[in-house]
CSV table of C-alpha atoms in Angstrom, one decimal:
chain,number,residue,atom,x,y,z
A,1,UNK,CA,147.7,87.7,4.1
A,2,UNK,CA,151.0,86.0,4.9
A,3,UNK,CA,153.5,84.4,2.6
A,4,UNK,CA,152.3,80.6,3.0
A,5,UNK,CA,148.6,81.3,2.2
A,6,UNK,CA,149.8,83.8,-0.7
A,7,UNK,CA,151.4,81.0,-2.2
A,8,UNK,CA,148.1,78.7,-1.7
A,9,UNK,CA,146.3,81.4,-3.2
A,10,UNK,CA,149.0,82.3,-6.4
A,11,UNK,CA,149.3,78.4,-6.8
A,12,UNK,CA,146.9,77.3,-9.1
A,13,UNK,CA,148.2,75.0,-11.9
A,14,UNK,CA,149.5,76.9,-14.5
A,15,UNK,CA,148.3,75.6,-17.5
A,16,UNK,CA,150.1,77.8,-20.2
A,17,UNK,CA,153.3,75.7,-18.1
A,18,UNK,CA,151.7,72.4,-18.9
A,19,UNK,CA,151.3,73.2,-22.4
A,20,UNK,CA,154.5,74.2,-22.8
A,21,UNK,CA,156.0,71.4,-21.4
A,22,UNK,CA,154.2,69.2,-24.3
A,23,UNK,CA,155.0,71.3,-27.0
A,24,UNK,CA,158.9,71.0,-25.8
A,25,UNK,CA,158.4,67.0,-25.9
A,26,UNK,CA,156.7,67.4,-29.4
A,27,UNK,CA,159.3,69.1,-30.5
A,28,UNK,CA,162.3,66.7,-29.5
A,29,UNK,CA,161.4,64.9,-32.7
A,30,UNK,CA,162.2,67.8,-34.8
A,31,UNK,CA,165.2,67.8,-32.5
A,32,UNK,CA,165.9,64.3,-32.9
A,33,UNK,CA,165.2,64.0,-36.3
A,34,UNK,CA,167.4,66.9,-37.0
A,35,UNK,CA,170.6,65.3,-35.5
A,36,UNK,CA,170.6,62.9,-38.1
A,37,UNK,CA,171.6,65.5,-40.5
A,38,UNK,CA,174.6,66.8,-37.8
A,39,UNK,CA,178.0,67.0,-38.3
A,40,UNK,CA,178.8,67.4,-34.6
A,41,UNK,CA,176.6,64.7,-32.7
A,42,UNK,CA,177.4,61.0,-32.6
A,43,UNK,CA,173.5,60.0,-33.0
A,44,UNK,CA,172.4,56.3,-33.6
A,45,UNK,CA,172.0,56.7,-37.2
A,46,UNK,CA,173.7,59.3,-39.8
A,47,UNK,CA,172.7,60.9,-43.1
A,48,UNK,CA,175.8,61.4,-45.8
A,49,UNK,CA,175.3,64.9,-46.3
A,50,UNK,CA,175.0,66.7,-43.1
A,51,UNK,CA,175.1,70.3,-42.5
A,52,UNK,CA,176.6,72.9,-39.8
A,53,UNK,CA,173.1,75.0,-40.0
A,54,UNK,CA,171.7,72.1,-37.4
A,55,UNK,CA,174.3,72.6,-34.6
A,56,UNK,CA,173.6,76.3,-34.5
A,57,UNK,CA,169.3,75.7,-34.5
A,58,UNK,CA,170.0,72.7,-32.2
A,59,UNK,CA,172.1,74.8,-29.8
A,60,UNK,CA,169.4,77.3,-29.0
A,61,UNK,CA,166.7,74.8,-28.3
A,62,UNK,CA,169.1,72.8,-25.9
A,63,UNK,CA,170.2,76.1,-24.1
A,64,UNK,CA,166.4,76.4,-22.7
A,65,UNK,CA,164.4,73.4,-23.7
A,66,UNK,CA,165.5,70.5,-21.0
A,67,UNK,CA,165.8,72.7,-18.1
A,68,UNK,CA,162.7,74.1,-18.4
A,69,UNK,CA,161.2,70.1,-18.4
A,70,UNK,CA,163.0,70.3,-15.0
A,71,UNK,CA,161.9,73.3,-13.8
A,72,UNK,CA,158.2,72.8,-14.7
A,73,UNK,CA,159.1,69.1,-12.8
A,74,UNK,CA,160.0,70.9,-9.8
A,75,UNK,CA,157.1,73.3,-9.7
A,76,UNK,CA,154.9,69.9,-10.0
A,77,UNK,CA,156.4,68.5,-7.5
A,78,UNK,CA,155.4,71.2,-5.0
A,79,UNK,CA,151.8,70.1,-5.8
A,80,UNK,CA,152.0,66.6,-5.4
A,81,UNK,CA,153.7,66.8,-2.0
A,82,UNK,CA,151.5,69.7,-1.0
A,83,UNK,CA,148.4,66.8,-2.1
A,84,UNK,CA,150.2,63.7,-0.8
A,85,UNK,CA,153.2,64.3,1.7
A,86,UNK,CA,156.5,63.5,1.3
A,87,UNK,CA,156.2,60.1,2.1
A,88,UNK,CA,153.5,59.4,-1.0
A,89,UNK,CA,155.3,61.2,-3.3
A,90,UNK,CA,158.5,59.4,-2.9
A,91,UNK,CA,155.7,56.2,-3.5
A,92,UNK,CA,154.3,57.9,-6.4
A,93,UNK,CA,157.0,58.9,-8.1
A,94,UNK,CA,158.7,55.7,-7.7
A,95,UNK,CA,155.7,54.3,-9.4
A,96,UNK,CA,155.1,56.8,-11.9
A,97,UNK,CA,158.3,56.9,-12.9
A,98,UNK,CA,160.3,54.3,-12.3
A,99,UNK,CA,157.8,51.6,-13.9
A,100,UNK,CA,158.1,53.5,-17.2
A,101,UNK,CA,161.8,53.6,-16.5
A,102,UNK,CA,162.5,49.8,-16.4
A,103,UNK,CA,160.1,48.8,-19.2
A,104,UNK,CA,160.9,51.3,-21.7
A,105,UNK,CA,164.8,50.4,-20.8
A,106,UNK,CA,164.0,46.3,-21.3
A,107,UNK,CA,160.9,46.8,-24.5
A,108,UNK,CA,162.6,49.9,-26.5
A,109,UNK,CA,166.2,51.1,-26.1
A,110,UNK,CA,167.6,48.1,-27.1
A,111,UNK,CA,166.1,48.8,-30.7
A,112,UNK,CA,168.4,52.1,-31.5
A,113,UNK,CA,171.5,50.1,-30.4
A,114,UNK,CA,170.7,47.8,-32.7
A,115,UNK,CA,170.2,49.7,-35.1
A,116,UNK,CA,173.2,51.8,-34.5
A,117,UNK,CA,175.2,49.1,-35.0
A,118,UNK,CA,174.0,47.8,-38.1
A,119,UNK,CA,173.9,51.3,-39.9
A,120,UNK,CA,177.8,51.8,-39.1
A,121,UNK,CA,178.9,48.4,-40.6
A,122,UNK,CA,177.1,46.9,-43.5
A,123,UNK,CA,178.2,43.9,-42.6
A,124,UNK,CA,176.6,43.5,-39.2
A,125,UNK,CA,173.5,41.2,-39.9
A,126,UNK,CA,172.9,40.2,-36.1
A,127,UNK,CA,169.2,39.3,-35.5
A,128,UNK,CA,167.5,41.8,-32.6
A,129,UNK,CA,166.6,39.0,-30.5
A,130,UNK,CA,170.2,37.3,-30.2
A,131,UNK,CA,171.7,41.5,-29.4
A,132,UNK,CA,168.8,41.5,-27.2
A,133,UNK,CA,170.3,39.9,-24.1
A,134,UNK,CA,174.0,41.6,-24.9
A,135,UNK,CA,172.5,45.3,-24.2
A,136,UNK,CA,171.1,43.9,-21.2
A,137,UNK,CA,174.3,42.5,-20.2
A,138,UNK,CA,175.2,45.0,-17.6
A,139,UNK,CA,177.5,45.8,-13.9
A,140,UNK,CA,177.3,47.8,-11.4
A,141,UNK,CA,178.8,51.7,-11.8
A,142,UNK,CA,177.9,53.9,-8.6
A,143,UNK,CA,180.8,56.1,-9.6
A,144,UNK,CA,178.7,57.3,-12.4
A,145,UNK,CA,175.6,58.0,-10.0
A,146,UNK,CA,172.3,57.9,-10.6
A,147,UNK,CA,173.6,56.2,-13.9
A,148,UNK,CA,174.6,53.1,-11.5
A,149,UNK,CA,174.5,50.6,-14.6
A,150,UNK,CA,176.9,50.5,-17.1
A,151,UNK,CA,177.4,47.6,-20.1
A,152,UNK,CA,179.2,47.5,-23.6
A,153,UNK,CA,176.0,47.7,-25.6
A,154,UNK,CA,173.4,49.2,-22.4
A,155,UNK,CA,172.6,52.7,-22.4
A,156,UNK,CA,169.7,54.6,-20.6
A,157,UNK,CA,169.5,56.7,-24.0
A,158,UNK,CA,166.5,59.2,-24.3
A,159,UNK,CA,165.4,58.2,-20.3
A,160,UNK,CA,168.4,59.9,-19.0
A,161,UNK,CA,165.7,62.5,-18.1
A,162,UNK,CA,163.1,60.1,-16.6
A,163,UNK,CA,166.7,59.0,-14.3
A,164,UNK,CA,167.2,62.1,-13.5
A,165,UNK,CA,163.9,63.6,-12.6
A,166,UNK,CA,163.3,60.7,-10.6
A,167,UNK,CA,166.5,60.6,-8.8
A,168,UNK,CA,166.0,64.4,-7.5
A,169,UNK,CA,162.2,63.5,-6.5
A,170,UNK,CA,163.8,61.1,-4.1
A,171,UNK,CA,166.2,64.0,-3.1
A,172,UNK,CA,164.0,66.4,-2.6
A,173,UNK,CA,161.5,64.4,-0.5
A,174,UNK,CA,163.4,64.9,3.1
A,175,UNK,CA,164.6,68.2,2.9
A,176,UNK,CA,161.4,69.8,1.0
A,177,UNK,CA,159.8,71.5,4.3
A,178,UNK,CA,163.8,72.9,4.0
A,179,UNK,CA,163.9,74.0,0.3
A,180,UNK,CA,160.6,75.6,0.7
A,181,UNK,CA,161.7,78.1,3.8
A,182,UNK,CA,164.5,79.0,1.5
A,183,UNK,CA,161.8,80.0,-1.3
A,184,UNK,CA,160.1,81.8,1.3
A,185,UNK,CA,163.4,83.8,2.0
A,186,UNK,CA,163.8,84.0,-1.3
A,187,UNK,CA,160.8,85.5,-2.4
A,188,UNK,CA,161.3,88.4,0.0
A,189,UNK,CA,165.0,89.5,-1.1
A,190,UNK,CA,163.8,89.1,-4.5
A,191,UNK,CA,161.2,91.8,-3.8
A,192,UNK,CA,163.7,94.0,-2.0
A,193,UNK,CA,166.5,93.3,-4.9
A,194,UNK,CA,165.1,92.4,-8.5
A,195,UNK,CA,168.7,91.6,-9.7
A,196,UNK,CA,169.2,88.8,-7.2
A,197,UNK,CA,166.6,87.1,-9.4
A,198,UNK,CA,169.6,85.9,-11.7
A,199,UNK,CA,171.4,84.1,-8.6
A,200,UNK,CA,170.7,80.6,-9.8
A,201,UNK,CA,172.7,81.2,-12.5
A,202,UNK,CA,175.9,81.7,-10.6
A,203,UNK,CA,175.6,77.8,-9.7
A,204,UNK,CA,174.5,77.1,-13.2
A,205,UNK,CA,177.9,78.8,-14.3
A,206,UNK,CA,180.0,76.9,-12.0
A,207,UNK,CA,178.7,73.6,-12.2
A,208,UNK,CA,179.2,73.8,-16.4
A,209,UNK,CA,182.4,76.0,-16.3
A,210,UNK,CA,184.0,73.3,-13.4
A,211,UNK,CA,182.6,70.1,-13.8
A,212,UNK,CA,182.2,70.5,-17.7
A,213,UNK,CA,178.9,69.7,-19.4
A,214,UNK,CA,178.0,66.3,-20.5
A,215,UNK,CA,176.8,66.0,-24.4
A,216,UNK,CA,175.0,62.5,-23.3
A,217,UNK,CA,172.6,65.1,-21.2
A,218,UNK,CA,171.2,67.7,-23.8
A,219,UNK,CA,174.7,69.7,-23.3
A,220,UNK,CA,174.5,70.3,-19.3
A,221,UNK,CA,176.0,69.0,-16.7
A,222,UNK,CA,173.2,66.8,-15.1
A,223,UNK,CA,173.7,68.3,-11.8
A,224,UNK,CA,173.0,71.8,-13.2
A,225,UNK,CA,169.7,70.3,-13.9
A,226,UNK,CA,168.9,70.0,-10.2
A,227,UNK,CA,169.2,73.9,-9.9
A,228,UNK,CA,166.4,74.0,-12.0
A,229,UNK,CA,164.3,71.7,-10.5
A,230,UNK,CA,164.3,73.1,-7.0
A,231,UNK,CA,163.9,76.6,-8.2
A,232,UNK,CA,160.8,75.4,-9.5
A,233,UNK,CA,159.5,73.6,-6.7
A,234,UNK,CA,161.2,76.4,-4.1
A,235,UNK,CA,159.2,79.4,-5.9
A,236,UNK,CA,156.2,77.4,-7.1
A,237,UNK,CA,152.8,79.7,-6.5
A,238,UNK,CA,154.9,82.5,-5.3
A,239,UNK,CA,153.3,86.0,-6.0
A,240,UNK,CA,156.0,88.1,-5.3
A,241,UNK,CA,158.6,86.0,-7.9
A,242,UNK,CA,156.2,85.4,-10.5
A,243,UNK,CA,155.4,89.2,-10.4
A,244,UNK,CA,159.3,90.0,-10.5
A,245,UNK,CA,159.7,87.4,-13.5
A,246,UNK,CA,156.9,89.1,-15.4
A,247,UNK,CA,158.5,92.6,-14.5
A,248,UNK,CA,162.1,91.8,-16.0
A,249,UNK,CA,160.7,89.0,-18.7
A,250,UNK,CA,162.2,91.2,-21.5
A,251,UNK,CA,165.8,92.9,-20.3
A,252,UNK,CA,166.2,89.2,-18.7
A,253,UNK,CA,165.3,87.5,-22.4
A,254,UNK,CA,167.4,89.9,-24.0
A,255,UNK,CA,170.4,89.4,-22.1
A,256,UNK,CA,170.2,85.6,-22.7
A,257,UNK,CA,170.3,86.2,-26.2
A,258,UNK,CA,173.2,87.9,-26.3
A,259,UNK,CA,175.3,85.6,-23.4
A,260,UNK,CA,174.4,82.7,-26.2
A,261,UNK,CA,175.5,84.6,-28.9
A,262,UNK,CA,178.4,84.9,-27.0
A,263,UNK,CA,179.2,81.6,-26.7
A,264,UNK,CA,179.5,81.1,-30.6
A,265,UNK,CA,183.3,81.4,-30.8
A,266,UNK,CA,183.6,78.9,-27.7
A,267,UNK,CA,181.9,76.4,-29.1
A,268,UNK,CA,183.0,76.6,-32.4
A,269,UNK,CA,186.7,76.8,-31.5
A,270,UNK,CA,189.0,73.8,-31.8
A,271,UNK,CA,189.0,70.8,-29.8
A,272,UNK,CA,186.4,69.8,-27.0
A,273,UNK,CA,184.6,72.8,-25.1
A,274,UNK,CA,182.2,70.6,-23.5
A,275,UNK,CA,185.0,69.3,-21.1
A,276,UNK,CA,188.5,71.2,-22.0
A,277,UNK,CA,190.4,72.7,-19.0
A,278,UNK,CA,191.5,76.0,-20.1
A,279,UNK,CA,190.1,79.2,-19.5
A,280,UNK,CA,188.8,79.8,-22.8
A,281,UNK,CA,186.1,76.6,-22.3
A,282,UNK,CA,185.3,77.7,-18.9
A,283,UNK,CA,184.0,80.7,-19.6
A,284,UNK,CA,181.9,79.8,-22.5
A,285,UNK,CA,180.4,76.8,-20.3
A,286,UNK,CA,179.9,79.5,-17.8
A,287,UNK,CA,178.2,81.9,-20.5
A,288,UNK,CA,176.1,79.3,-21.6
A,289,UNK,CA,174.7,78.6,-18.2
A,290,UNK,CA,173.7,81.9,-17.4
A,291,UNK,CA,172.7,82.9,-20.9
A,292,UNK,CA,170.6,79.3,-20.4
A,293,UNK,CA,169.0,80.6,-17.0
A,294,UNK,CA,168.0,84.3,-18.2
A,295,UNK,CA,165.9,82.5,-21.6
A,296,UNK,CA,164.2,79.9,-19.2
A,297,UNK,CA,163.4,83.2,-16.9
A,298,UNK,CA,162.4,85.4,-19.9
A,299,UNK,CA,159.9,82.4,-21.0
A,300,UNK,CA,158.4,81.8,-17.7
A,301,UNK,CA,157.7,85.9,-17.4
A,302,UNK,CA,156.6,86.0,-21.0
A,303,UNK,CA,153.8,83.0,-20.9
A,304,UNK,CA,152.9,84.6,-17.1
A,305,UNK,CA,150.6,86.9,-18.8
A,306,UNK,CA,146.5,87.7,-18.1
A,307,UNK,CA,144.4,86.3,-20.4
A,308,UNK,CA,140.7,86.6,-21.3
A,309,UNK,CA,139.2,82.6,-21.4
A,310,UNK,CA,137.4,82.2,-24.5
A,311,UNK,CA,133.6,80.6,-24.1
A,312,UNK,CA,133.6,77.1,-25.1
A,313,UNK,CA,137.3,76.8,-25.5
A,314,UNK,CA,138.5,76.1,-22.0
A,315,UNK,CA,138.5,72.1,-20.7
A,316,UNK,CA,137.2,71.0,-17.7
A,317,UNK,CA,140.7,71.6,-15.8
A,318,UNK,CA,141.2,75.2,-17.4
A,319,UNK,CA,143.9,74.4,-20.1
A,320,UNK,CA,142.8,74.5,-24.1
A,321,UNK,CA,141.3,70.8,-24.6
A,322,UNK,CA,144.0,70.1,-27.1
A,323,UNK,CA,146.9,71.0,-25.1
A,324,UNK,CA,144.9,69.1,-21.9
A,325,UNK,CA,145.1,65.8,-24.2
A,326,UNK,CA,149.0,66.7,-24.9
A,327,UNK,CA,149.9,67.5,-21.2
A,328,UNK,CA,148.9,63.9,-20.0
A,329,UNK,CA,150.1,62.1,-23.0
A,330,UNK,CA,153.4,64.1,-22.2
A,331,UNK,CA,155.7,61.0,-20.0
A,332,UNK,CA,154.5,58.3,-23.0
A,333,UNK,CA,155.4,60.3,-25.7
A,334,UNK,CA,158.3,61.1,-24.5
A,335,UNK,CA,159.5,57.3,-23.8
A,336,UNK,CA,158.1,56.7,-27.3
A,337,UNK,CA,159.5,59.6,-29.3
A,338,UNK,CA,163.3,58.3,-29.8
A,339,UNK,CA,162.8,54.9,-30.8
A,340,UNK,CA,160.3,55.9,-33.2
A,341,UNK,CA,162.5,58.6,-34.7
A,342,UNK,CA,165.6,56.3,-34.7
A,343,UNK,CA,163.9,53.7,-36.9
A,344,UNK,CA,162.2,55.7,-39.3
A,345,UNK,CA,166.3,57.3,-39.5
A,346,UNK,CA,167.1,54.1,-40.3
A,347,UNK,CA,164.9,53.5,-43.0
A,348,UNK,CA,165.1,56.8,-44.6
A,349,UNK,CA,168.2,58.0,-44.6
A,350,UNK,CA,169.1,55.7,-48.1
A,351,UNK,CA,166.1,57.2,-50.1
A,352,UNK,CA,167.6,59.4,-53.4
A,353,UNK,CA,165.9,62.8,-52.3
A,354,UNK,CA,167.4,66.0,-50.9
A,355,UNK,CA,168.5,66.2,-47.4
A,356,UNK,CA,165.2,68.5,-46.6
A,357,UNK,CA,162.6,65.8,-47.9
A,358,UNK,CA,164.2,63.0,-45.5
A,359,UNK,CA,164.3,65.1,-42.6
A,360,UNK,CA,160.5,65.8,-43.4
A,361,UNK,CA,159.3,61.9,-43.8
A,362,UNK,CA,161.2,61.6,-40.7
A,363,UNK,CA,158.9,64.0,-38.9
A,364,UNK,CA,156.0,63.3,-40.0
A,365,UNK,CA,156.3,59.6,-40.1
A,366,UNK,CA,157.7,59.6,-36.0
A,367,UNK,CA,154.8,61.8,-35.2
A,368,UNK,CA,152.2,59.9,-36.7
A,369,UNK,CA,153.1,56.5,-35.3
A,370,UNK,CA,154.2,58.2,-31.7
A,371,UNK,CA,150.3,59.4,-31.6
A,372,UNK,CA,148.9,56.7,-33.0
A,373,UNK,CA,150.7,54.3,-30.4
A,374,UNK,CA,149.6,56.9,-27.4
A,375,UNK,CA,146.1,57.1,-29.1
A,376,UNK,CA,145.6,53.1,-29.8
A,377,UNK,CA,147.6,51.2,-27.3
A,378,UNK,CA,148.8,53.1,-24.5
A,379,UNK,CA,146.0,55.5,-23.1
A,380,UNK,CA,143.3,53.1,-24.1
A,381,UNK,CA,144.2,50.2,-22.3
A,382,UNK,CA,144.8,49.7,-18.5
A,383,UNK,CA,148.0,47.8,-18.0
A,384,UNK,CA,150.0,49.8,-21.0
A,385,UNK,CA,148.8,53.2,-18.7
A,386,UNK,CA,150.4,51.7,-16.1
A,387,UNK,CA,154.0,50.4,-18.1
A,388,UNK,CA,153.5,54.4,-19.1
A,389,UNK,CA,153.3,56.1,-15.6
A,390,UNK,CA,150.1,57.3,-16.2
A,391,UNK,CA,146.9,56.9,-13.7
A,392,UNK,CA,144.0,54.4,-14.0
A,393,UNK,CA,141.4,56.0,-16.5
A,394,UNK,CA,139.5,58.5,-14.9
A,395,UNK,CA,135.6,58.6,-14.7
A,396,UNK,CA,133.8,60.3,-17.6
A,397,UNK,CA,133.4,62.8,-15.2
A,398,UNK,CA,136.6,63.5,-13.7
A,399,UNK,CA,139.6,64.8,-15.5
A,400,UNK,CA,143.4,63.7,-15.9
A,401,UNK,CA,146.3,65.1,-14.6
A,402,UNK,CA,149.7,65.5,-16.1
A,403,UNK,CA,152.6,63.7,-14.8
A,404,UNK,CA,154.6,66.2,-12.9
C-alpha cells in the first residue's frame, strides 16, 4: 500500500480531536472569566482584588490551548479540500467563516468596548446605541495584515482567531497539492529519524524569539500559528506520524513541561518579555515556543490511543453524542462566549463576596446563557445557522459536521 492510500485509509475523522477542540472552547470561559481577576492582562473589565495565581494557571492553558484550535483547523482542512477541491473550500470557508466574522464584528464586539469604557470611568454614561457607530468608525491598516482595519474604539476582539483561521484557509488553498508533498516527505524522515519530529518547533522559536509574541493573540506571534495549521493539514491521516507521536507522547510531554517551567524567570522578570530586545526575552520567547510545540505533540500522542466503543454510547458519526452536540456547536460558542463573559464581568464584579464566589457566578452564568442562546436561537432557526457558519439543518437522518 503506498503513502497516499495509507493516508486515505489512517484518515478517518478523529473524533477524540473534535472533542477536544470543544472542550478547549468551553473552557475559554473559565479562561476568560479568570482574567478578570489578573493583575497582568488589560481585559475589558477588572475586579479590585486580583491575584498573581491566575497568570501562572492562565499561562499553561495559553502555551497549548490556541494552537492546538489551529492545528485541529489544519487537519480539517485536509478533509474539506480532499471532499470539495481547493476551489470550494476557498468558497466555503469564505462562507463559513467569514459571514460569522462580519456579523459577530457589527451585532457583538461593540458591547465589551462599551462596556470597557464605562467600567474604567464612572462617569462615562454614553448610551450603546450613540458608541455604536464610533466602534465602527474605522480606516484602512494593511500594514497590520490580515488585521487590515483599524479605528479608535474597533477591535476584532475574541475573532482574532476566526481572522486568522480564515486568512490561512485562503493561503493554503493554492499551494495545498504543495504542502501535502512535503507531508509526504515528511512522514518518511520522520520514520527514519524520530527526533526530527520536534522540527516545527525551531520556526515556532524564531518567529516568538524575533518577531516577539503578541498578547492581543493568546501570547503568540500570529504567524507562529500558521506553523500549526499546516502541520495539521500537511500530516493529517498520516500513519507513520501519528504512530511516531504516539511512540514519544510521554518524553515529548515531559520535555514541554520543563521548557515552560523554564520560562518562569523570563516572564516574570522586569519590563516587557513579550516584545523586549535583549537576549534574556529572546530566549524565553524561544523556550516557550518549543516548550508550546512538545505539549500540543504530547496531547495529540496521548488522546491517539485504541479504544473499545461502548454499545449504545457511540453517535451516528462515531464521537460520544454529547461531545457530537459540542463539536458542531463549537464556531457559535465561540463568537458567543466573550461577550457573554464580559457582561456578566461587568455586573458582578461590584457584588460584596470573595473573589472566588464572583469568578464562580461568572462561570456559571456565561455558560448557561452561551448554551441557552446556541440551544434556543442559533441552531434552531435557519438564518441564525447561517449568521453562525454552521450548515442548513440536516435531515433527521443525516448527521452534522463540525466546522473545521
Amino acid at each position: 500500500m503506498g503513502p497516499e492510500a495509507e493516508r486515505s485509509t489512517a484518515a478517518a475523522r478523529r473524533g477524540e480531536l473534535d472533542a477536544l477542540r470543544a472542550l478547549v472552547v468551553l473552557g475559554l470561559v473559565f479562561f476568560h472569566a479568570a482574567l478578570v481577576f489578573s493583575p497582568d492582562d488589560d481585559f475589558y473589565v477588572k475586579n479590585a482584588q486580583t491575584t498573581g495565581a491566575v497568570t501562572v494557571l492562565a499561562g499553561f492553558g495559553v502555551v497549548w490551548a490556541m494552537p492546538m484550535l489551529f492545528l485541529v483547523a489544519g487537519l480539517g482542512a485536509w478533509h474539506s479540500i480532499r471532499r470539495r477541491g481547493r476551489a470550494g473550500f476557498a468558497r466555503e470557508r469564505l462562507l463559513r467563516l467569514g459571514v460569522p466574522l462580519v456579523f459577530a464584528t457589527l451585532a457583538l464586539n461593540p458591547l465589551p468596548q462599551w462596556l470597557r469604557q464605562r467600567a474604567a470611568d464612572p462617569g462615562y454614561h454614553e448610551s450603546y446605541w450613540h458608541f455604536w457607530p464610533r466602534f465602527l468608525t474605522v480606516h484602512p491598516d494593511p500594514d497590520d495584515f490580515p488585521f487590515v482595519l483599524s479605528g479608535r474604539y474597533f477591535e476584532t476582539g475574541h475573532l482574532w482567531f476566526v481572522v486568522l483561521l480564515l486568512a490561512f484557509c485562503l493561503l493554503l488553498a493554492p499551494v495545498a497539492a504543495a504542502v501535502q508533498a512535503g507531508g509526504e516527505h515528511a512522514g518518511c524522515a520522520v520514520t527514519r529519524w524520530p527526533v526530527l519530529l520536534l522540527l516545527p518547533a525551531l520556526p515556532l522559536a524564531l518567529l516568538n524569539a524575533l518577531a516577539g509574541m503578541e498578547e492581543d493573540y493568546a501570547g503568540w506571534n500570529r504567524w507562529a500559528y500558521l506553523v500549526f495549521f499546516l502541520c495539521g493539514y500537511a500530516w493529517a491521516g498520516d500513519e507513520r506520524i501519528r504512530a511516531v507521536i504516539r511512540r514519544l507522547a510521554v518524553p515529548v510531554g515531559v520535555l514541554g513541561l520543563v521548557l515552560f517551567a523554564g520560562t518562569a524567570p523570563g516572564f516574570l522578570a522586569e519590563g516587557d518579555p513579550f516584545t523586549a530586545r535583549s537576549g534574556f526575552a529572546m530566549f524565553t520567547r524561544a523556550l516557550f515556543g518549543v516548550a508550546g510545540w512538545c505539549l500540543v505533540v504530547a496531547i495529540l500522542g496521548l488522546l491517539d490511543r485504541p479504544r473499545e466503543p461502548r454499545e449504545g454510547r457511540q453517535a451516528a458519526d462515531g464521537s460520544k453524542p454529547v461531545w457530537g452536540y459540542l463539536t458542531v456547536a463549537a464556531l457559535p460558542l465561540y463568537v458567543l462566549h466573550q461577550p457573554v463573559v464580559v457582561a456578566f464581568a461587568y455586573a458582578v464584579v461590584g457584588w460584596s463576596v470573595p473573589s472566588a464566589v464572583k469568578y464562580a457566578g461568572i462561570v456559571a452564568g456565561s455558560l448557561a446563557v452561551i448554551l441557552a442562546v446556541y440551544e434556543c436561537a442559533v441552531r434552531r432557526m435557519r438564518v441564525t445557522r447561517f449568521l453562525f457558519g454552521m450548515r442548513p439543518k440536516p435531515k433527521p437522518s443525516g448527521t452534522e459536521s463540525s466546522w473545521v
